[in-house]
Short mmCIF file of C-alpha atoms in Angstrom, two decimals:
data_model
loop_
_atom_site.label_atom_id
_atom_site.label_comp_id
_atom_site.label_asym_id
_atom_site.label_seq_id
_atom_site.Cartn_x
_atom_site.Cartn_y
_atom_site.Cartn_z
CA MET A 26 -7.29 -18.59 5.24
CA LYS A 27 -8.00 -20.32 2.00
CA GLU A 28 -5.01 -22.42 0.83
CA ALA A 29 -5.04 -21.03 -2.63
CA VAL A 30 -1.84 -21.26 -4.62
CA ILE A 31 -0.42 -17.72 -4.86
CA GLY A 32 2.11 -16.62 -7.41
CA PHE A 33 4.17 -13.49 -7.03
CA ILE A 34 5.74 -11.82 -10.08
CA GLY A 35 8.39 -9.67 -8.33
CA ALA A 36 10.22 -10.20 -5.07
CA GLY A 37 10.79 -6.63 -3.92
CA ASN A 38 10.07 -4.99 -0.56
CA MET A 39 6.24 -5.02 -0.93
CA ALA A 40 6.02 -8.59 -2.21
CA SER A 41 8.42 -9.72 0.57
CA SER A 42 6.32 -8.02 3.21
CA ILE A 43 3.10 -9.53 1.95
CA ILE A 44 4.65 -13.02 1.82
CA ARG A 45 5.99 -12.77 5.33
CA GLY A 46 2.65 -11.42 6.48
CA LEU A 47 0.77 -14.31 4.82
CA ILE A 48 3.12 -16.94 6.49
CA ASP A 49 2.72 -15.25 9.88
CA ALA A 50 -1.05 -15.50 9.35
CA GLY A 51 -0.77 -19.24 8.84
CA LYS A 52 -0.39 -19.59 5.13
CA LYS A 53 1.70 -22.57 4.05
CA PRO A 54 4.96 -21.46 2.40
CA SER A 55 4.61 -24.41 0.06
CA SER A 56 1.60 -22.72 -1.50
CA ILE A 57 3.44 -19.53 -2.32
CA PHE A 58 5.49 -19.27 -5.45
CA VAL A 59 7.73 -16.33 -6.54
CA THR A 60 9.80 -15.23 -9.57
CA ASP A 61 12.06 -12.30 -10.02
CA ILE A 62 14.78 -11.26 -12.47
CA ASP A 63 17.11 -10.63 -9.46
CA GLU A 64 18.25 -14.16 -8.61
CA SER A 65 20.07 -13.08 -5.43
CA LYS A 66 16.88 -11.40 -4.09
CA LEU A 67 14.83 -14.42 -5.03
CA GLU A 68 17.17 -16.88 -3.34
CA PHE A 69 17.40 -14.83 -0.16
CA LEU A 70 13.56 -14.65 0.09
CA ALA A 71 13.25 -18.42 -0.65
CA ASP A 72 15.74 -19.31 2.05
CA GLU A 73 14.32 -16.92 4.64
CA ALA A 74 10.59 -17.55 4.15
CA GLY A 75 10.68 -21.15 2.79
CA ILE A 76 8.61 -20.38 -0.28
CA LYS A 77 9.19 -21.89 -3.70
CA THR A 78 10.65 -20.22 -6.68
CA ALA A 79 9.60 -20.82 -10.25
CA SER A 80 9.64 -19.35 -13.71
CA THR A 81 7.08 -16.82 -14.80
CA LYS A 82 5.62 -19.46 -17.18
CA GLU A 83 5.36 -22.04 -14.48
CA ILE A 84 3.73 -19.69 -11.98
CA CYS A 85 1.25 -18.44 -14.60
CA ASN A 86 0.00 -21.93 -15.34
CA PHE A 87 -0.63 -23.25 -11.90
CA ALA A 88 -1.21 -20.33 -9.48
CA GLU A 89 -4.82 -19.53 -8.69
CA VAL A 90 -3.96 -15.86 -8.43
CA LEU A 91 -1.01 -13.79 -9.63
CA VAL A 92 0.22 -10.87 -7.56
CA LEU A 93 1.87 -8.38 -9.93
CA ALA A 94 4.38 -6.76 -7.64
CA VAL A 95 6.79 -5.06 -10.01
CA LYS A 96 7.62 -1.45 -10.61
CA PRO A 97 5.12 0.47 -12.70
CA GLN A 98 7.77 1.19 -15.32
CA VAL A 99 8.14 -2.51 -16.13
CA MET A 100 4.60 -3.63 -15.71
CA LYS A 101 3.89 -3.43 -19.41
CA VAL A 102 6.78 -5.74 -20.26
CA VAL A 103 5.66 -8.16 -17.57
CA CYS A 104 2.07 -8.18 -18.84
CA LEU A 105 3.10 -8.70 -22.44
CA GLU A 106 5.23 -11.70 -21.26
CA ILE A 107 2.30 -13.16 -19.48
CA ALA A 108 0.08 -12.66 -22.50
CA ASN A 109 2.65 -14.46 -24.71
CA ILE A 110 2.69 -17.39 -22.35
CA GLY A 111 -0.99 -17.96 -22.67
CA VAL A 112 -1.58 -17.89 -18.98
CA THR A 113 -4.36 -20.00 -17.56
CA THR A 114 -4.64 -17.89 -14.38
CA GLN A 115 -7.87 -15.90 -14.52
CA PHE A 116 -7.34 -13.66 -11.49
CA MET A 117 -4.65 -11.05 -10.87
CA ILE A 118 -3.81 -8.55 -8.13
CA SER A 119 -1.82 -5.46 -8.93
CA VAL A 120 0.13 -3.49 -6.36
CA ALA A 121 1.78 -1.22 -8.91
CA ALA A 122 1.01 2.44 -8.43
CA GLY A 123 -0.62 4.33 -11.33
CA ILE A 124 -1.50 1.29 -13.47
CA ARG A 125 -5.23 1.21 -14.19
CA THR A 126 -7.14 -2.06 -14.72
CA ALA A 127 -7.96 -1.10 -18.27
CA GLN A 128 -4.20 -0.73 -19.01
CA LEU A 129 -3.53 -4.21 -17.49
CA GLU A 130 -6.29 -5.73 -19.58
CA HIS A 131 -4.93 -4.09 -22.74
CA TRP A 132 -1.44 -5.38 -22.15
CA LEU A 133 -2.69 -8.88 -21.11
CA ASN A 134 -4.74 -8.86 -24.39
CA LYS A 135 -7.74 -10.34 -22.53
CA LYS A 136 -10.51 -9.53 -20.14
CA THR A 137 -9.27 -10.64 -16.76
CA ALA A 138 -10.53 -10.46 -13.15
CA ILE A 139 -8.27 -7.82 -11.66
CA VAL A 140 -8.02 -6.30 -8.13
CA ARG A 141 -5.94 -3.09 -8.02
CA CYS A 142 -4.29 -2.29 -4.68
CA MET A 143 -2.76 0.92 -3.26
CA PRO A 144 -0.72 -0.08 -0.17
CA ASN A 145 1.62 2.14 1.75
CA THR A 146 5.12 1.73 3.24
CA PRO A 147 4.01 0.75 6.83
CA ALA A 148 2.96 -2.41 5.16
CA LEU A 149 6.73 -3.39 5.43
CA ILE A 150 6.18 -3.83 9.20
CA GLY A 151 2.59 -5.20 8.93
CA GLU A 152 0.88 -1.80 9.73
CA GLY A 153 -0.18 -0.83 6.20
CA ALA A 154 -3.34 0.80 4.94
CA THR A 155 -4.48 -0.50 1.49
CA GLY A 156 -7.27 0.68 -0.76
CA LEU A 157 -8.60 -2.03 -3.15
CA PHE A 158 -10.69 -1.79 -6.33
CA ALA A 159 -12.14 -4.78 -8.15
CA ASN A 160 -13.18 -4.64 -11.80
CA ASN A 161 -16.49 -6.18 -12.85
CA LEU A 162 -15.03 -9.60 -13.55
CA VAL A 163 -13.94 -10.28 -9.95
CA ASN A 164 -16.26 -12.60 -8.08
CA LYS A 165 -16.97 -12.88 -4.36
CA SER A 166 -14.49 -15.59 -3.52
CA GLN A 167 -11.70 -13.68 -5.48
CA LYS A 168 -12.52 -10.53 -3.51
CA GLU A 169 -12.21 -12.47 -0.29
CA LEU A 170 -8.91 -13.95 -1.50
CA ALA A 171 -7.51 -10.51 -2.45
CA GLN A 172 -8.59 -9.02 0.90
CA SER A 173 -6.96 -11.93 2.91
CA ILE A 174 -3.75 -11.38 1.05
CA MET A 175 -3.56 -7.63 1.74
CA ASP A 176 -4.96 -8.00 5.22
CA ALA A 177 -1.62 -9.85 6.09
CA VAL A 178 0.11 -6.41 6.00
CA GLY A 179 -2.45 -4.20 7.68
CA ILE A 180 -6.00 -2.94 7.16
CA THR A 181 -7.89 -2.88 3.90
CA VAL A 182 -10.73 -0.84 2.41
CA TRP A 183 -12.73 -1.46 -0.77
CA LEU A 184 -13.42 1.28 -3.17
CA SER A 185 -16.44 1.42 -5.47
CA ASN A 186 -14.76 3.66 -8.08
CA GLU A 187 -11.30 3.14 -9.54
CA GLU A 188 -10.76 6.94 -9.65
CA ASP A 189 -10.83 6.82 -5.84
CA ILE A 190 -7.41 5.10 -5.95
CA ASP A 191 -5.87 8.48 -6.78
CA THR A 192 -7.32 9.96 -3.60
CA VAL A 193 -6.13 7.00 -1.54
CA THR A 194 -2.71 7.52 -3.05
CA ALA A 195 -2.76 11.15 -1.81
CA LEU A 196 -4.16 10.20 1.52
CA SER A 197 -2.58 7.00 2.79
CA GLY A 198 -0.15 6.17 0.02
CA SER A 199 1.78 9.43 0.43
CA GLY A 200 0.48 10.02 3.93
CA PRO A 201 3.33 8.57 5.97
CA ALA A 202 5.61 11.23 4.52
CA TYR A 203 3.31 13.90 5.90
CA PHE A 204 3.53 12.52 9.39
CA PHE A 205 7.38 12.08 9.02
CA LEU A 206 7.66 15.69 7.95
CA LEU A 207 5.77 16.87 11.05
CA MET A 208 7.83 14.65 13.31
CA GLU A 209 10.99 16.02 11.58
CA ALA A 210 9.95 19.58 12.30
CA MET A 211 8.93 18.78 15.89
CA GLN A 212 12.33 17.17 16.58
CA GLU A 213 14.27 20.09 15.11
CA VAL A 214 12.49 22.55 17.44
CA ALA A 215 12.69 20.27 20.45
CA GLN A 216 16.45 20.02 20.01
CA GLU A 217 16.61 23.83 19.42
CA LEU A 218 14.84 24.17 22.78
CA GLY A 219 17.35 21.98 24.49
CA LEU A 220 16.30 18.28 24.34
CA GLU A 221 18.79 15.65 23.41
CA GLN A 222 18.20 14.03 19.99
CA GLU A 223 17.42 10.64 21.37
CA VAL A 224 15.06 12.08 24.03
CA ALA A 225 13.20 14.08 21.36
CA GLU A 226 12.97 11.14 19.01
CA SER A 227 11.66 8.84 21.69
CA LEU A 228 8.94 11.28 22.92
CA ILE A 229 7.82 12.20 19.36
CA CYS A 230 7.61 8.60 18.10
CA GLN A 231 5.65 7.45 21.26
CA THR A 232 3.34 10.47 21.01
CA ALA A 233 2.55 9.63 17.38
CA ILE A 234 1.90 5.92 18.32
CA GLY A 235 -0.24 6.95 21.27
CA ALA A 236 -2.37 9.50 19.41
CA SER A 237 -2.93 7.11 16.48
CA GLN A 238 -3.95 4.22 18.74
CA LEU A 239 -6.22 6.43 20.79
CA ALA A 240 -7.95 7.65 17.61
CA ARG A 241 -8.30 4.08 16.49
CA LYS A 242 -9.55 2.52 19.65
CA THR A 243 -11.92 5.25 21.03
CA GLU A 244 -15.33 6.02 19.79
CA ASP A 245 -14.50 9.74 19.89
CA SER A 246 -13.87 11.62 16.58
CA THR A 247 -10.55 13.26 15.99
CA VAL A 248 -12.27 16.61 16.52
CA THR A 249 -13.42 15.51 20.00
CA LEU A 250 -10.03 14.07 20.88
CA ARG A 251 -8.32 17.33 19.95
CA LYS A 252 -10.75 19.41 22.04
CA LYS A 253 -10.16 17.11 24.99
CA VAL A 254 -6.53 17.90 24.87
CA THR A 255 -7.00 21.56 24.20
CA SER A 256 -7.79 23.23 27.60
CA PRO A 257 -8.98 26.87 27.46
CA GLY A 258 -6.02 29.18 27.96
CA GLY A 259 -3.57 26.25 28.10
CA THR A 260 -0.40 25.38 26.16
CA THR A 261 -2.14 23.21 23.59
CA GLU A 262 -4.60 25.96 22.71
CA ARG A 263 -1.68 28.34 22.17
CA ALA A 264 0.05 25.81 19.89
CA VAL A 265 -3.15 24.92 17.96
CA GLY A 266 -3.76 28.61 17.41
CA GLU A 267 -0.50 28.96 15.79
CA PHE A 268 -1.26 26.04 13.41
CA GLU A 269 -4.69 27.45 12.56
CA GLY A 270 -3.30 30.96 12.14
CA GLY A 271 -0.82 29.54 9.64
CA ASN A 272 -3.62 28.00 7.61
CA LEU A 273 -2.66 24.42 8.34
CA ARG A 274 -5.97 23.15 7.05
CA GLY A 275 -5.50 25.04 3.82
CA LEU A 276 -2.00 23.61 3.42
CA VAL A 277 -3.22 20.09 4.02
CA ARG A 278 -6.03 20.49 1.43
CA ASN A 279 -3.64 21.90 -1.11
CA ALA A 280 -1.11 19.12 -0.49
CA LEU A 281 -3.66 16.28 -0.89
CA ILE A 282 -5.11 17.84 -4.02
CA ALA A 283 -1.57 18.28 -5.45
CA ALA A 284 -0.81 14.68 -4.68
CA LYS A 285 -3.99 13.32 -6.23
CA ASN A 286 -3.44 15.42 -9.37
CA ARG A 287 0.10 14.12 -9.63
CA SER A 288 -1.19 10.52 -9.25
CA ILE A 289 -3.57 11.11 -12.22
CA GLU A 290 -0.70 12.58 -14.25
CA LEU A 291 1.61 9.67 -13.56
CA SER A 292 -1.08 7.19 -14.53
CA GLU A 293 -1.66 9.11 -17.82
CA ASP A 294 2.11 9.16 -18.50
CA LEU A 295 2.24 5.38 -17.90
CA SER A 296 -0.61 4.77 -20.31
CA ASN A 297 1.00 6.84 -22.98
#
């Protein structure tokens, strides 16, 4: 991994996860700098990970890339502060949901190479899925650096259109909640049918892990994998029939469209 000096503005859960992932991947802690308004959070991360702390001004003037890891509601304030500093860093990565690259450039008051990321919560344990979009000022080496940073917490995919971030938000950004909801419902029924809570939880979690890994590691499509489990006249066919009869596909379609539309709305609210 390239030993670029990386500066993090924000030391919350996502920033902390990325930093730990980078160090686990071999990144030298001495090349990672972090700042945050919460001094206790900053000190804890510095002690735990061995990274360096600095002021926003200091980080902006020697980091090769700035990772903007603050909440969307405060991103404007952070960018205005960076603009006032007269930052020399020409490359930034944003992990804030709903903030478009044009908004960042407007607040920064300059054309800047920006990669916008949409990670999800499994990144907290190194199993994230992140969509990335680069504006037209990002060069090849910067794209590689951005990918190496986000690869530290899971898989990454590049998007050719920034609008696709809204779909990624609906799919993988919000996606963990969809699986948790299904797992929650399965557990409730399993306990209703007589299983102990711990037994139900264990079986459901392992089934989810196994199904996901099988889908990832085999060349079969999810359609083929489903059909392999669904023997004619068997228990799975009966259960799948209930799902299909209840319009599961229609519900999933409506849910993803609703989430995408809400992502667009939130972005518009932030820009206004």
